[in-house]
Short mmCIF file of C-alpha atoms in Angstrom, two decimals:
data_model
loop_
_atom_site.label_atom_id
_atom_site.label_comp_id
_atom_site.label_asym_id
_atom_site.label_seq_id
_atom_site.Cartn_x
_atom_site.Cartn_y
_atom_site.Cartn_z
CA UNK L 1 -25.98 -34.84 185.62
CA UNK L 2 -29.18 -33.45 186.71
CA UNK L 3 -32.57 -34.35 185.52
CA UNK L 4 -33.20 -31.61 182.89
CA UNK L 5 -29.68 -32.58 181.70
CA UNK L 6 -30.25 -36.23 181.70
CA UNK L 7 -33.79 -35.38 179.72
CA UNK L 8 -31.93 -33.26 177.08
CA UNK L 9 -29.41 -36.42 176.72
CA UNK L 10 -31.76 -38.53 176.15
CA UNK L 11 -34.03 -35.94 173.74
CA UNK L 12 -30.90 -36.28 171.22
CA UNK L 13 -30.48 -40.32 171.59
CA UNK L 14 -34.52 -40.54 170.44
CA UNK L 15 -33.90 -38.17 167.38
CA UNK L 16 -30.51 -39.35 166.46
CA UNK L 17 -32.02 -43.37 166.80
CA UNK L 18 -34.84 -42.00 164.59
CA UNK L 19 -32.89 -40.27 162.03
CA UNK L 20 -31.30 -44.15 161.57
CA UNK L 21 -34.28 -45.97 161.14
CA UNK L 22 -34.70 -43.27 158.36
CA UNK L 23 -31.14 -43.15 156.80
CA UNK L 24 -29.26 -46.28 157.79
CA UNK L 25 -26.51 -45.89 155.31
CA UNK L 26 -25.76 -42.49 157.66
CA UNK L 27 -24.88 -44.63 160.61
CA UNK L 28 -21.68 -44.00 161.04
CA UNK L 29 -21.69 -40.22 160.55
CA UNK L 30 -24.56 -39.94 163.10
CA UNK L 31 -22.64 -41.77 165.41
CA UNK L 32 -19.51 -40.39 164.98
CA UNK L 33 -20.22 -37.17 167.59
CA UNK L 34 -19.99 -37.40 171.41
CA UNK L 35 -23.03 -35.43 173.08
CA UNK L 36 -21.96 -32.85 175.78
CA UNK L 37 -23.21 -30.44 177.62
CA UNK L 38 -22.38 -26.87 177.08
CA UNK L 39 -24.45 -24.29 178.04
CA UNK L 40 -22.91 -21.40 175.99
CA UNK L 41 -23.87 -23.10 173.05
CA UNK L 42 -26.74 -23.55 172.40
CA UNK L 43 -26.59 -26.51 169.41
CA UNK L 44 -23.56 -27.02 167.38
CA UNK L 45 -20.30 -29.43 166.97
CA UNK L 46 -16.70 -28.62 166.21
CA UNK L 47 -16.54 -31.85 164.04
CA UNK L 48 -15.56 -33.53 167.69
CA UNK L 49 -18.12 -33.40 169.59
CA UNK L 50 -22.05 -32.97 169.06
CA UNK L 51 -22.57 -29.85 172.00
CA UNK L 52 -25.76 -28.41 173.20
CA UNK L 53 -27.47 -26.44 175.55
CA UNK L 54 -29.82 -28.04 177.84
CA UNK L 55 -32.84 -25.50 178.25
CA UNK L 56 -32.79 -25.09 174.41
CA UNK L 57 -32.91 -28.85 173.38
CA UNK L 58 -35.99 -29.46 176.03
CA UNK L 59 -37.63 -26.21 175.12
CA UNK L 60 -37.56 -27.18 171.01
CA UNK L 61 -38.47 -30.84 171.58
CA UNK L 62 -41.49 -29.37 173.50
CA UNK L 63 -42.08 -27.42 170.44
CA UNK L 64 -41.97 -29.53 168.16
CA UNK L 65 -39.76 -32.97 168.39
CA UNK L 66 -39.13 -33.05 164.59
CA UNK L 67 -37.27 -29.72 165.11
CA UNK L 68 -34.38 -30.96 166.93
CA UNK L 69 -34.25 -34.42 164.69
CA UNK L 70 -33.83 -32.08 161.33
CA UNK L 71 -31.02 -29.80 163.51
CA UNK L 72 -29.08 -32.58 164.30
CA UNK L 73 -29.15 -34.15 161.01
CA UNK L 74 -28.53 -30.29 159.85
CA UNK L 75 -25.25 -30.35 162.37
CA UNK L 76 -24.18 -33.66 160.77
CA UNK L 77 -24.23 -32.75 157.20
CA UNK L 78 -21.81 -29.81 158.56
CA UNK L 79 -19.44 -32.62 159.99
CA UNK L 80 -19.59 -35.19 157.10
CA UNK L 81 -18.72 -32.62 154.61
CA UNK L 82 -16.26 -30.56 156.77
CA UNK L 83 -17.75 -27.46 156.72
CA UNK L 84 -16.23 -26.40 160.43
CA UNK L 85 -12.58 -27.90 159.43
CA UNK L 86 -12.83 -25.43 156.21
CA UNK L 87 -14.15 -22.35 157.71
CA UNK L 88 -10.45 -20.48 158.98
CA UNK L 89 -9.56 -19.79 155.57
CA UNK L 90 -12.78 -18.15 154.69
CA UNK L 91 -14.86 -14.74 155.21
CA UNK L 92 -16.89 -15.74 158.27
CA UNK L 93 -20.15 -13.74 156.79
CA UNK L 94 -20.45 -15.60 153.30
CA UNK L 95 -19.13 -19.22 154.92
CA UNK L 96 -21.34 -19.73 157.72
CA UNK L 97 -24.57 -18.77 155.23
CA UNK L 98 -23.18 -20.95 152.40
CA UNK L 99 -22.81 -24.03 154.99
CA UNK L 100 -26.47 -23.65 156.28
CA UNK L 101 -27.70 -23.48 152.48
CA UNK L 102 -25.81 -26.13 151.39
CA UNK L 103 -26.67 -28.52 154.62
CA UNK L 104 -30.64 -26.85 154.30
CA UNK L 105 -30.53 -28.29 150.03
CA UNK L 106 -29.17 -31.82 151.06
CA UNK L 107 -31.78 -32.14 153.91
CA UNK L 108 -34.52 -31.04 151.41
CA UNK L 109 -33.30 -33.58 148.59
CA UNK L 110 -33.80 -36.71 150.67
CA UNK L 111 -37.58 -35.84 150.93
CA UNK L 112 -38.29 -36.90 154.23
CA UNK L 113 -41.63 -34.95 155.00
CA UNK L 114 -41.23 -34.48 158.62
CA UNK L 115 -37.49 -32.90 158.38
CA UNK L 116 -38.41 -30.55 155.46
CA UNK L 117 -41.31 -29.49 156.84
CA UNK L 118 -39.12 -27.93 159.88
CA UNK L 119 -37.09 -25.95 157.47
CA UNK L 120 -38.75 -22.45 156.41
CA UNK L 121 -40.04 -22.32 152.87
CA UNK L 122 -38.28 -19.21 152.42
CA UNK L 123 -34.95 -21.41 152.40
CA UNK L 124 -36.32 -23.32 149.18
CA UNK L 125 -37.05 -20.20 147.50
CA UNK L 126 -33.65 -19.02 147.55
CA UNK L 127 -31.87 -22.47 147.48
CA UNK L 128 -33.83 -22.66 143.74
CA UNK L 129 -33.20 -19.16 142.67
CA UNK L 130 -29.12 -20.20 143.67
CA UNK L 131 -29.52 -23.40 141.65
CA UNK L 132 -30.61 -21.48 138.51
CA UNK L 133 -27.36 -19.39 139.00
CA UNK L 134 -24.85 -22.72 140.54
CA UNK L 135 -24.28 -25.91 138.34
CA UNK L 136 -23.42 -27.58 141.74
CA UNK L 137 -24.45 -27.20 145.54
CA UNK L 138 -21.29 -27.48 146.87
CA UNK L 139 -20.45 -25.31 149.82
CA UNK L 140 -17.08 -23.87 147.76
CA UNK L 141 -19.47 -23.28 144.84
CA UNK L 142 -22.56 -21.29 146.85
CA UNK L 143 -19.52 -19.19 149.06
CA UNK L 144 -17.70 -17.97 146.01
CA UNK L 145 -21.24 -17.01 144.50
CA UNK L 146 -22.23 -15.57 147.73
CA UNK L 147 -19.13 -13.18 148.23
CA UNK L 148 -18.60 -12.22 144.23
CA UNK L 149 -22.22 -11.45 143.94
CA UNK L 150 -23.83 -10.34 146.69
CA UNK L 151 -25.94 -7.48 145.57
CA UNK L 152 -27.33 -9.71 142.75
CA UNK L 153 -28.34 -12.54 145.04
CA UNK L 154 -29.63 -9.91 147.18
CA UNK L 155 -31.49 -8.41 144.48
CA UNK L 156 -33.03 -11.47 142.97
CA UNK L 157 -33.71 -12.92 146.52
CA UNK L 158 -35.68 -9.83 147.94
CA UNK L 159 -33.71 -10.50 151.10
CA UNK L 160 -30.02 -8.86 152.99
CA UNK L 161 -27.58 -11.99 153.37
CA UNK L 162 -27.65 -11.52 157.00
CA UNK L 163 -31.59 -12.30 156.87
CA UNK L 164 -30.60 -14.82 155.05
CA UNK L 165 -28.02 -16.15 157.39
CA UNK L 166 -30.99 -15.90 160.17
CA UNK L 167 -33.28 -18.00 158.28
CA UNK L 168 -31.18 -20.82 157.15
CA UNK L 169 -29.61 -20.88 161.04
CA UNK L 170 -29.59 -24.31 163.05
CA UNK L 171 -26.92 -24.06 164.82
CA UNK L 172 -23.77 -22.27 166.24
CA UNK L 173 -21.05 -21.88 164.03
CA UNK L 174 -18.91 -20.21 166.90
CA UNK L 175 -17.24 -23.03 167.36
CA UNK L 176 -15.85 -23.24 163.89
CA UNK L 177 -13.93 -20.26 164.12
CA UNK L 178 -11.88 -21.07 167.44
CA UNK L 179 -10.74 -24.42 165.70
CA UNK L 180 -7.23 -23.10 164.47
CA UNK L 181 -6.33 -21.48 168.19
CA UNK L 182 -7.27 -24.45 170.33
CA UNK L 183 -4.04 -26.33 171.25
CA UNK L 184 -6.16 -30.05 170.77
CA UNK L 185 -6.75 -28.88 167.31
CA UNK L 186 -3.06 -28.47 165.88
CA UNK L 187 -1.86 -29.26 162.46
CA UNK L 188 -1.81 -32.95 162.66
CA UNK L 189 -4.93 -33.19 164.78
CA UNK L 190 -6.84 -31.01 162.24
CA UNK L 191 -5.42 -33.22 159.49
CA UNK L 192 -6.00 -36.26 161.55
CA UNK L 193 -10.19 -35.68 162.34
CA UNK L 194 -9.84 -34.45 158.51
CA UNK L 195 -9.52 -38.16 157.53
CA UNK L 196 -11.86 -39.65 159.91
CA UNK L 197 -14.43 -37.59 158.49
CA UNK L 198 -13.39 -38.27 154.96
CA UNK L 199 -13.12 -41.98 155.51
CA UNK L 200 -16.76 -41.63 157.14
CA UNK L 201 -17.83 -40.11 154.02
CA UNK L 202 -16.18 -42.59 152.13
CA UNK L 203 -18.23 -45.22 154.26
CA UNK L 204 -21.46 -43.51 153.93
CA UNK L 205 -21.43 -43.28 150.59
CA UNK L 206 -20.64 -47.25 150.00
CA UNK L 207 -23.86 -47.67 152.39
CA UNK L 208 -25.77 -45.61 150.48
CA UNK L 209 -25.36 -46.91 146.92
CA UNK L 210 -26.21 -49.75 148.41
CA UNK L 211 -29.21 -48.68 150.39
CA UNK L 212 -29.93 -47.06 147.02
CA UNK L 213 -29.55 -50.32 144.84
CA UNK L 214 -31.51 -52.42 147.76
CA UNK L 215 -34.36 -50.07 147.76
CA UNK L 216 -34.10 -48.22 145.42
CA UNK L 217 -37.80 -49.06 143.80
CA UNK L 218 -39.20 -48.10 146.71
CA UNK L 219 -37.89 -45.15 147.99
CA UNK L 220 -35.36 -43.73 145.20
CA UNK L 221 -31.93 -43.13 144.49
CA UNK L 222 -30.01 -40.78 146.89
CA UNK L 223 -30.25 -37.25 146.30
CA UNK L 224 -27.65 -35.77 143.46
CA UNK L 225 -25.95 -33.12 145.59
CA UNK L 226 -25.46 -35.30 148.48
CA UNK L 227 -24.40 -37.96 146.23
CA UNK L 228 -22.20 -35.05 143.67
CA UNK L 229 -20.71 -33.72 147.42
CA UNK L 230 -19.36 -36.49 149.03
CA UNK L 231 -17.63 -37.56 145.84
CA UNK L 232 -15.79 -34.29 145.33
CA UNK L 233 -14.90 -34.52 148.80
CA UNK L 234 -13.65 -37.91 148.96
CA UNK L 235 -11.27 -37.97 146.02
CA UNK L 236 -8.15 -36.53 145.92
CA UNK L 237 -7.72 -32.77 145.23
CA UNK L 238 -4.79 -30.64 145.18
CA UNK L 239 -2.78 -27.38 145.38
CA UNK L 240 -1.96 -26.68 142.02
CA UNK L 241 0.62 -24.09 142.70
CA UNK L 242 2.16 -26.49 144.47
CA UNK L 243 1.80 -29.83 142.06
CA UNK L 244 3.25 -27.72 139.22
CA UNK L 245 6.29 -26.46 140.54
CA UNK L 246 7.18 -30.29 141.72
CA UNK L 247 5.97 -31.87 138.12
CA UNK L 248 7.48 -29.43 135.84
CA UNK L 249 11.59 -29.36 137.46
CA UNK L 250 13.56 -32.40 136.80
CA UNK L 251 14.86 -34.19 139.64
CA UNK L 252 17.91 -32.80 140.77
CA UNK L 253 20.45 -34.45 139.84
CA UNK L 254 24.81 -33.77 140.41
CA UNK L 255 26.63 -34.63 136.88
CA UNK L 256 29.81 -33.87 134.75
CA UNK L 257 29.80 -30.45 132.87
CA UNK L 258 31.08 -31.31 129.64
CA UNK L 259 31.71 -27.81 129.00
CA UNK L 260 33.78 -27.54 132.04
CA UNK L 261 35.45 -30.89 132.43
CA UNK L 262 39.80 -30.86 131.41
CA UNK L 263 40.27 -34.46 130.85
CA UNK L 264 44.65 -33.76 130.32
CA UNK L 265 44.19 -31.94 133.76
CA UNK L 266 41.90 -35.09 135.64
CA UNK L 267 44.49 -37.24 133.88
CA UNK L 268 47.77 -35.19 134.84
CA UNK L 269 47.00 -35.74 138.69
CA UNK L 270 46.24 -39.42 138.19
CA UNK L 271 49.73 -39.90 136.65
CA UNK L 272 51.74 -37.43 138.98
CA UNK L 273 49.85 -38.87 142.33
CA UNK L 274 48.32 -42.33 141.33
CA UNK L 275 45.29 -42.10 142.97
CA UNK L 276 44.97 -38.63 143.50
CA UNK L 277 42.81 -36.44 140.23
CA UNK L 278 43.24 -33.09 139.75
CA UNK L 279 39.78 -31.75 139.66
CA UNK L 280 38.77 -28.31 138.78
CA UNK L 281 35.95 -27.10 141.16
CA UNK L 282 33.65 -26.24 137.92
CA UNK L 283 33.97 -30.08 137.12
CA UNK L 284 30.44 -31.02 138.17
CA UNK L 285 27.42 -28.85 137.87
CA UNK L 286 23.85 -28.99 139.45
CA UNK L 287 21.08 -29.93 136.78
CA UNK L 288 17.09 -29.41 137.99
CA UNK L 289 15.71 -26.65 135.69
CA UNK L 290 13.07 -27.13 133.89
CA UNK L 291 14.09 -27.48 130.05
CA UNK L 292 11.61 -28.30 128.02
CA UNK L 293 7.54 -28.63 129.25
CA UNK L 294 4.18 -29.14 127.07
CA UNK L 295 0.66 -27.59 127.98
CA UNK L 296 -1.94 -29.26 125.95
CA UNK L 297 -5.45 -27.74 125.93
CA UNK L 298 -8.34 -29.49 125.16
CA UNK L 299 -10.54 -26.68 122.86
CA UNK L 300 -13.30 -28.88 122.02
CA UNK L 301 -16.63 -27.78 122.37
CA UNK L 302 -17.53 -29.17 125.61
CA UNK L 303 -14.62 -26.80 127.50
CA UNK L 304 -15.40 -23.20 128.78
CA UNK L 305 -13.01 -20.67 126.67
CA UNK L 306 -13.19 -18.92 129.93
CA UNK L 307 -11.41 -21.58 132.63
CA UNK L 308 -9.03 -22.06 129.65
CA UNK L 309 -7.67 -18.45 129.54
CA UNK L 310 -7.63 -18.85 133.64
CA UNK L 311 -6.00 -21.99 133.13
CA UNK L 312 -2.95 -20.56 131.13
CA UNK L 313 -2.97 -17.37 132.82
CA UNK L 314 -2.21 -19.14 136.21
CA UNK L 315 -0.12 -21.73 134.50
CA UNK L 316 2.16 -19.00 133.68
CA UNK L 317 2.17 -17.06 137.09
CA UNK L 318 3.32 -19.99 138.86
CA UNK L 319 6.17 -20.96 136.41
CA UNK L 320 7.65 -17.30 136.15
CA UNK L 321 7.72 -17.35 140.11
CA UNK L 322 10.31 -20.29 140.10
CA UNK L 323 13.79 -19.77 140.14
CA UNK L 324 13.95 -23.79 138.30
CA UNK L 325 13.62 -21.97 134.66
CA UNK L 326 17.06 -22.66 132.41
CA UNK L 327 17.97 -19.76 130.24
CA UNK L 328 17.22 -22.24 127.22
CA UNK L 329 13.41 -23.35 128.62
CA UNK L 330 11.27 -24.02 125.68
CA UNK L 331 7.67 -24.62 126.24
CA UNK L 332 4.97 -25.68 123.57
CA UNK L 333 1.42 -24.67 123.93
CA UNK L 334 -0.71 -27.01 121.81
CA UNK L 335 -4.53 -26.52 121.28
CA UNK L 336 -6.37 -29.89 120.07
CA UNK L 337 -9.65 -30.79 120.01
CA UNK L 338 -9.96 -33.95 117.77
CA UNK L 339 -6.82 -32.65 116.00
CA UNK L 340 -3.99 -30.36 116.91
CA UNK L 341 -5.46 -27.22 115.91
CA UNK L 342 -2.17 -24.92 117.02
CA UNK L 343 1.01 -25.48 119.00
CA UNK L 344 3.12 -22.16 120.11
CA UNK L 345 6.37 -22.87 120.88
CA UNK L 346 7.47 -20.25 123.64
CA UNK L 347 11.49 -20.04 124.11
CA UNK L 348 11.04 -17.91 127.58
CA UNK L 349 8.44 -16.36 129.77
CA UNK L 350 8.50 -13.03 128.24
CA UNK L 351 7.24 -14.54 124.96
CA UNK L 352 4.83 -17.12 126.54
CA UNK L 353 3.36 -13.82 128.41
CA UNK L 354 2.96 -12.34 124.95
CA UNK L 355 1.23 -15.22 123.69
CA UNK L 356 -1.61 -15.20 126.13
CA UNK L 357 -2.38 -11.80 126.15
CA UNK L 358 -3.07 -11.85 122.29
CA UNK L 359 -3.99 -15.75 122.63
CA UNK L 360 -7.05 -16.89 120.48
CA UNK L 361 -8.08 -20.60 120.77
CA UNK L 362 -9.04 -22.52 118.08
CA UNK L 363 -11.16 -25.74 117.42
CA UNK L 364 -14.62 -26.33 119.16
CA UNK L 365 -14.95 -29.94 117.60
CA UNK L 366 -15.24 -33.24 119.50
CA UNK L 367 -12.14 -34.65 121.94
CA UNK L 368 -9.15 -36.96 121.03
CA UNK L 369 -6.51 -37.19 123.27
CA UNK L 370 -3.89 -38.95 121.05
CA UNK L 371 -3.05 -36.54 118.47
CA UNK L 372 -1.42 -34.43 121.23
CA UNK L 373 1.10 -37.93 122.42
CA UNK L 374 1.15 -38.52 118.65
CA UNK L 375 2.65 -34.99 117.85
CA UNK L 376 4.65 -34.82 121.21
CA UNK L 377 6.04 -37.99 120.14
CA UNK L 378 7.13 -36.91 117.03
CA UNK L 379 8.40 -33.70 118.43
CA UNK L 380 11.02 -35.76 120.54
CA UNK L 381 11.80 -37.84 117.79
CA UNK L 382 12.87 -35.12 115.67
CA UNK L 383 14.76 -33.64 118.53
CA UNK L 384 12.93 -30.79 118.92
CA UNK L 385 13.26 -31.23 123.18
CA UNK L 386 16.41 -30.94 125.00
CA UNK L 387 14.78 -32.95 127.86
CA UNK L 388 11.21 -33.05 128.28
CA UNK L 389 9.52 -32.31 131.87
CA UNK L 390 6.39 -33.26 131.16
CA UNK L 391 3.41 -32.80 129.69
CA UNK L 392 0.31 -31.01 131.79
CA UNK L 393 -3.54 -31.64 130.03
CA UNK L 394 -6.01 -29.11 130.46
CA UNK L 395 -9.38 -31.06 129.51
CA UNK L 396 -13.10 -31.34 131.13
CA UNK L 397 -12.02 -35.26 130.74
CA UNK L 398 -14.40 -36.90 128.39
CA UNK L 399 -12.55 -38.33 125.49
CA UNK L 400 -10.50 -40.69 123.91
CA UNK L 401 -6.86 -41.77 125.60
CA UNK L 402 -3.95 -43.14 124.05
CA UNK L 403 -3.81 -47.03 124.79
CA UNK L 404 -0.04 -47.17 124.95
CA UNK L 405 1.42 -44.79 127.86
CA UNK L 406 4.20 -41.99 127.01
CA UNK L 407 7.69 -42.05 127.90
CA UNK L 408 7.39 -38.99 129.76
CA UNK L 409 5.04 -37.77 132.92
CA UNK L 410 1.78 -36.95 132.05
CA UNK L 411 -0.98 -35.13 134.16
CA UNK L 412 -4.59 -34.48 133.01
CA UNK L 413 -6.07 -31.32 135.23
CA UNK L 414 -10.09 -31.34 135.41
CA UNK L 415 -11.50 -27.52 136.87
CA UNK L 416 -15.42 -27.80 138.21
CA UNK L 417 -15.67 -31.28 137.26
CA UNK L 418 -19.02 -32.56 139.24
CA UNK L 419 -18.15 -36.41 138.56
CA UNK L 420 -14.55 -38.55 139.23
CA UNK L 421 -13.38 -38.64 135.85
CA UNK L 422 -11.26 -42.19 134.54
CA UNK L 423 -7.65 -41.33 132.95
CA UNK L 424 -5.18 -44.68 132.71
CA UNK L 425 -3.14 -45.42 135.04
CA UNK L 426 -0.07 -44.14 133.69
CA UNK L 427 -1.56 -40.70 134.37
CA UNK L 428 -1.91 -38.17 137.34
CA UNK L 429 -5.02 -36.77 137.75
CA UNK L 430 -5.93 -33.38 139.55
CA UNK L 431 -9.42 -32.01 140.72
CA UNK L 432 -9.48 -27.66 141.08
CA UNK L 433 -12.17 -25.77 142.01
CA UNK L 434 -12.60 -22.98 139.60
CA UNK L 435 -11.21 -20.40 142.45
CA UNK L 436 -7.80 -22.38 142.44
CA UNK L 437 -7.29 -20.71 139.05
CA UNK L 438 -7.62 -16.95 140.22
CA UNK L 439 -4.67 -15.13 139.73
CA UNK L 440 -3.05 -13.53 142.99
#
């Protein structure tokens, strides 16, 4: 290494040791990347490696030395909530802006004077014009905003996204974008740095509830998106096309068709060749459709009348893409808030597609989860279900739960939710972002 390199090397060691003295609960994320030198780049990371370009890092640090300590923080915030491993699924344009402003908005929230004063005002203008319009500062949350409603922000911004894009910039997102080509980065090496970072987050934010509880008289509570972000990212979220297709099928399962079975021809071979039945090939018949399958909806007051239509509407195109549907499905649509307010009983997937294009819900009160096990309960008691899958829970999670758990699989499904949300443990739990419920 030569001597501008080695000066460059040790330019990031002095702002990343002085980031720590600021933010020691962020030790481990601002430790986690390897410096290297890589001269087409000029600052960036690939959630591997923290890369940089020589001439640029000693030609900012002689600008101003707070510059390149608020960059490398900026380039951190990137790894710790994943923002490279995310980008291949995403429109380049709207991902790499919606990274910078979210990374720019956690950077501003922990009020450190000298790091905020590095980041153009401009940036707070429209990262508080995006909060009137966002209820959280997630990067999913800003990108989806960004790419539905681009004139608008546009428009209310004074600004063209790619200006924007140019004044939120820190660093190269290049990098990002080459992730899913390189062989290092396969499928289980992707998923493998996935959980480092997430158990990093994890770690950071143990340190910094308690940095927050040790000090927090003196220098505050950590800032609500950071705090709100690493949550969300932390817990477990998942594919609901995929969950629902597994929850709502019976295991498979190999028995006896009554229908089918001859007992004087079974029995005929057994006395003819002792040990030898006479078995008809119809005799035993595969049994993994789904028969009979609940969809409670919580229509209290506190739940958007718009994710609940989504909620339905993509409930239904994932079931009527299965081939796991018996001719004899039945599925009940109840509505409850504190009391069942409606339940549709749908015998097919022609009629449950009639019901939700006239579908009206019905209730707005407070939430009670038990009259919905109370009524299901009854249901199977009276031998209204053949053989009940399950039962799926639509709900924005704040009520009361049943203190005895059902005899059947239950799953409550939360859609935006900012907080983790307690259900017992006899219950699955899901987390969606608001896009997983678009209709393909």
């Amino acid at each position: 290494m030569d001597k501008k390199g080695y000066l460059a090397s040790e330019v990031l060691k002095v702002c990343r040791n002085q980031l720590y003295f600021k933010m020691r609960f962020m030790e481990q994320a601002l430790f986690y990347l390897v410096p290297e030198q890589k001269e087409e780049v000029f600052f960036g990371s690939d959630a591997k490696k923290l890369y940089y370009n020589t001439l640029y890092i000693l030609n900012k640090y002689r600008e101003c030395p707070d510059i390149v300590t608020c960059s490398l923080l900026h380039v951190v915030i990137h790894c710790l909530f994943q923002h490279p491993l995310q980008a291949g699924s995403h429109t380049r344009k709207y991902w790499d802006l919606a990274a910078d402003i979210a990374a720019a908005d956690v950077i501003k929230e922990f009020c450190i004077t000298d790091l905020v004063q590095c980041i153009p005002a401009g940036c707070f203008t429209i990262i508080n014009i995006l909060k009137r319009e966002i209820p959280l500062m997630s990067v999913n949350h800003i990108y989806h905003y960004l790419k539905d409603n681009e004139l608008h922000i546009e428009k209310l911004c004074g600004m063209e996204t790619g200006k924007m894009a140019d004044l939120f910039r820190m660093d190269c997102h290049d990098l990002w974008w080459h992730i899913a080509s390189r062989p290092q980065y396969n499928g289980n090496g992707t998923k493998r740095l996935s959980e480092e970072w997430k158990e990093t987050a994890e770690n950071v934010l143990f340190a910094g509830q308690k940095f927050a509880v040790q000090y927090g008289s003196i220098r505050g509570d950590l800032p609500g998106s950071f705090t709100q972000n690493i949550k969300k990212l932390v817990r477990d979220n998942y594919d609901y096309s995929s969950f629902l297709r597994k929850f709502a099928v019976m295991e498979e399962q190999m028995k006896i068709d009554a229908d089918e079975f001859d007992i004087v021809y079974y029995t005929y071979g057994l006395r003819q060749f002792k040990k030898i039945p006479l078995i008809e090939p119809l005799e035993y018949k595969e049994d993994y459709q789904i028969r009979d399958f609940v969809i409670a909806i919580d229509t209290s007051g506190s739940c958007s009348g718009e994710l609940v239509q989504k909620f339905i509407q993509k409930t239904y195109s994932i079931l009527k893409q299965t081939d796991n549907f018996s001719r004899k499905t039945v599925i009940h649509i109840i509505q409850c808030d504190a009391c069942i307010q409606e339940d549709y009983k749908a015998e097919s997937l022609q009629e449950l597609e009639k019901y939700i294009e006239n579908m009206q819900l019905k209730g707005f009160g407070g939430t009670d989860f038990c009259p919905v096990f109370q009524y299901v309960d009854k249901l199977i008691a009276d031998g209204s279900f053949t053989r009940l899958c399950g039962l799926v829970y639509f709900t924005d999670g704040y009520g009361k739960f049943p203190k005895k758990p059902p005899g059947y699989k239950t799953a409550f499904v939360f859609v935006d939710s900012e907080n983790d949300i307690y259900v017992p443990p006899w219950a699955m739990k899901l987390y969606l972002d608001g896009q997983a419920l678009e209709v393909d």
